[in-house]
């Protein structure tokens, strides 16, 4: 390697794409879990996979945020997109990553305070640090759901930003944002479109996603 030649960052983009894929899988599981009959064993199996994939997502997010702090926070914008749009897109991604990292921690407290057994997929249940606690259950449940809504707002903002960047700089969801984040937004909004259309029946789901 020639001395002074900048080394291309591959770790950050790889983590971004891994987060996008893991978040999509987690969203699909989260969509189907509450729609499964509580009396079926599948409901508890989905809950376990919800915890497992959520834990994996948390690990990836911590790694991505650490890499962001050490390598990305002073990165210069590319020449083919406005610095304002580029910085705004990075802030949307960073805010989403932070909110998504908080969600599993609140979810764990919510599960324990509700008296639920927390097991990662097929693994045995983790020992609960405390028993049922109604005030904590209310607090963590409210903010766990609130974080999901805030991420949804950020996703909508990212879509609008991508539309502007596409018209202004010919850069869409993939190119205008940090690697993986645009795909994460697109997939998450597709799941949201499907969920919104299938409260009563799954039949309108595919058409809703196609229209999106």
Coordinates of C-alpha atoms in Angstrom, one line a residue:
X1 CA 0.0 0.0 0.0
X2 CA 1.4 3.4 -0.9
X3 CA 2.0 5.6 2.1
X4 CA -0.6 8.3 2.6
X5 CA -3.2 6.5 0.4
X6 CA -6.6 6.6 2.3
X7 CA -8.0 3.1 3.2
X8 CA -11.5 2.5 2.0
X9 CA -13.9 1.9 4.9
X10 CA -15.7 -1.4 4.5
X11 CA -16.6 -2.1 8.2
X12 CA -19.1 0.8 8.4
X13 CA -21.0 -0.1 5.2
X14 CA -21.0 -3.8 6.1
X15 CA -22.5 -3.1 9.5
X16 CA -25.1 -0.8 7.9
X17 CA -26.3 -3.5 5.5
X18 CA -26.4 -6.1 8.3
X19 CA -28.5 -3.8 10.4
X20 CA -30.9 -3.2 7.5
X21 CA -31.4 -7.0 7.0
X22 CA -31.7 -7.8 10.7
X23 CA -34.1 -4.9 11.3
X24 CA -36.3 -6.1 8.4
X25 CA -36.4 -9.6 9.9
X26 CA -37.2 -8.3 13.3
X27 CA -40.0 -6.1 11.8
X28 CA -41.5 -9.2 10.1
X29 CA -41.4 -11.2 13.3
X30 CA -42.8 -8.2 15.3
X31 CA -45.7 -7.9 12.8
X32 CA -46.7 -11.6 13.0
X33 CA -46.2 -12.2 16.8
X34 CA -49.2 -10.2 18.1
X35 CA -51.4 -11.6 15.3
X36 CA -50.8 -15.2 16.3
X37 CA -53.3 -16.8 18.6
X38 CA -52.1 -16.7 22.2
X39 CA -53.0 -20.3 22.8
X40 CA -50.7 -21.6 20.0
X41 CA -47.1 -22.6 20.8
X42 CA -46.1 -20.6 17.7
X43 CA -46.8 -17.4 19.7
X44 CA -44.2 -18.2 22.3
X45 CA -41.7 -19.3 19.6
X46 CA -42.1 -16.0 17.8
X47 CA -41.6 -14.2 21.0
X48 CA -38.3 -16.0 21.5
X49 CA -37.1 -15.2 18.0
X50 CA -38.2 -11.6 18.6
X51 CA -35.9 -11.5 21.6
X52 CA -33.0 -13.2 19.8
X53 CA -33.1 -11.1 16.6
X54 CA -33.6 -8.0 18.8
X55 CA -30.5 -8.9 20.7
X56 CA -28.5 -9.4 17.5
X57 CA -29.7 -6.1 16.3
X58 CA -28.6 -4.4 19.5
X59 CA -25.1 -5.8 19.1
X60 CA -24.9 -4.7 15.5
X61 CA -26.1 -1.2 16.5
X62 CA -23.6 -0.8 19.3
X63 CA -20.8 -1.8 16.8
X64 CA -22.1 0.6 14.2
X65 CA -22.4 3.5 16.7
X66 CA -18.9 2.8 18.0
X67 CA -17.6 2.8 14.4
X68 CA -19.5 6.0 13.7
X69 CA -17.9 7.8 16.7
X70 CA -14.4 6.6 15.9
X71 CA -14.4 6.9 12.1
X72 CA -17.5 8.6 10.6
X73 CA -18.3 11.6 12.6
X74 CA -15.8 13.9 10.8
X75 CA -16.3 12.4 7.4
X76 CA -16.5 14.9 4.5
X77 CA -19.5 15.0 2.2
X78 CA -19.0 13.7 -1.4
X79 CA -18.7 16.2 -4.2
X80 CA -21.9 15.0 -6.0
X81 CA -24.4 15.9 -3.3
X82 CA -25.1 19.0 -1.2
X83 CA -23.5 19.1 2.2
X84 CA -26.8 20.0 3.8
X85 CA -28.7 17.1 2.4
X86 CA -25.8 14.7 3.2
X87 CA -25.5 15.9 6.8
X88 CA -29.3 15.8 7.3
X89 CA -29.4 12.2 5.9
X90 CA -26.6 11.2 8.3
X91 CA -28.4 12.7 11.2
X92 CA -31.6 10.8 10.4
X93 CA -29.6 7.5 10.2
X94 CA -27.8 8.3 13.5
X95 CA -31.0 9.2 15.3
X96 CA -32.6 5.9 14.0
X97 CA -29.7 3.9 15.2
X98 CA -29.8 5.4 18.7
X99 CA -33.5 4.9 19.0
X100 CA -33.3 1.3 17.8
X101 CA -30.5 0.6 20.3
X102 CA -32.7 1.8 23.2
X103 CA -35.7 -0.3 22.2
X104 CA -34.3 -3.8 23.1
X105 CA -33.3 -2.5 26.6
X106 CA -36.8 -1.2 27.2
X107 CA -38.3 -4.3 25.8
X108 CA -36.3 -6.5 28.2
X109 CA -37.5 -4.5 31.2
X110 CA -41.0 -4.6 29.8
X111 CA -41.0 -8.4 29.5
X112 CA -39.7 -9.0 33.0
X113 CA -42.1 -6.5 34.5
X114 CA -44.9 -8.3 32.8
X115 CA -43.8 -11.6 34.2
X116 CA -42.8 -13.0 30.8
X117 CA -39.9 -15.5 30.4
X118 CA -37.2 -14.0 28.2
X119 CA -35.6 -16.7 26.0
X120 CA -33.4 -16.1 23.0
X121 CA -35.0 -18.3 20.3
X122 CA -34.8 -22.0 21.3
X123 CA -32.4 -21.3 24.2
X124 CA -33.4 -21.6 27.9
X125 CA -35.0 -18.5 29.5
X126 CA -32.7 -15.9 31.0
X127 CA -33.0 -15.5 34.8
X128 CA -35.3 -12.6 35.6
X129 CA -33.7 -9.8 37.6
X130 CA -37.1 -8.9 39.1
X131 CA -40.7 -9.9 39.2
X132 CA -43.9 -8.4 37.9
X133 CA -44.0 -4.6 38.4
X134 CA -47.1 -2.8 37.1
X135 CA -45.6 0.8 37.2
X136 CA -42.5 -0.3 35.4
X137 CA -44.5 -2.3 32.9
X138 CA -46.5 0.8 32.1
X139 CA -43.5 3.0 31.8
X140 CA -41.4 0.7 29.6
X141 CA -44.3 -0.4 27.5
X142 CA -45.2 3.2 26.7
X143 CA -41.7 4.2 25.7
X144 CA -41.0 1.0 23.9
X145 CA -44.0 1.7 21.7
X146 CA -43.1 5.4 21.5
X147 CA -39.7 4.6 20.2
X148 CA -41.2 2.6 17.3
X149 CA -43.4 5.5 16.4
X150 CA -40.4 7.9 16.5
X151 CA -38.5 5.6 14.2
X152 CA -41.5 5.6 11.9
X153 CA -41.4 9.4 11.8
X154 CA -37.7 9.3 10.9
X155 CA -38.4 6.8 8.1
X156 CA -41.0 9.1 6.6
X157 CA -38.6 12.0 6.9
X158 CA -35.9 9.9 5.1
X159 CA -38.3 9.1 2.3
X160 CA -39.1 12.8 1.8
X161 CA -35.4 13.6 1.9
X162 CA -34.6 10.9 -0.6
X163 CA -37.3 12.3 -3.0
X164 CA -35.7 15.8 -2.7
X165 CA -32.2 14.4 -3.2
X166 CA -33.3 12.4 -6.2
X167 CA -34.8 15.5 -7.9
X168 CA -32.0 17.8 -6.9
X169 CA -28.9 15.7 -7.1
X170 CA -30.1 12.4 -8.8
X171 CA -29.3 10.5 -5.5
X172 CA -32.0 8.4 -4.0
X173 CA -32.5 6.2 -0.9
X174 CA -29.3 4.2 -1.4
X175 CA -26.9 6.8 -2.5
X176 CA -28.0 9.8 -0.4
X177 CA -27.7 8.1 3.0
X178 CA -25.1 6.0 4.9
X179 CA -24.7 2.5 3.5
X180 CA -27.6 0.3 4.3
X181 CA -29.8 3.0 5.9
X182 CA -31.8 3.7 2.7
X183 CA -32.6 0.0 2.3
X184 CA -33.5 -0.2 6.0
X185 CA -36.0 2.6 5.5
X186 CA -37.5 1.2 2.3
X187 CA -38.0 -2.3 3.9
X188 CA -39.4 -0.9 7.1
X189 CA -41.9 1.2 5.3
X190 CA -42.9 -1.8 3.2
X191 CA -43.6 -3.7 6.4
X192 CA -45.6 -0.7 7.7
X193 CA -47.6 -0.5 4.5
X194 CA -48.4 -4.3 4.7
X195 CA -49.3 -4.0 8.4
X196 CA -51.6 -1.0 7.8
X197 CA -53.5 -2.9 5.1
X198 CA -53.9 -6.2 6.9
X199 CA -55.6 -5.5 10.2
X200 CA -58.7 -7.4 9.2
X201 CA -57.4 -9.7 6.5
X202 CA -54.0 -10.5 4.9
X203 CA -55.5 -10.3 1.4
X204 CA -54.8 -6.6 0.7
X205 CA -51.2 -6.9 1.9
X206 CA -49.4 -7.7 -1.3
X207 CA -51.3 -4.9 -3.2
X208 CA -50.5 -2.4 -0.5
X209 CA -46.8 -3.2 -0.7
X210 CA -46.9 -3.1 -4.5
X211 CA -48.5 0.4 -4.4
X212 CA -45.9 1.6 -1.9

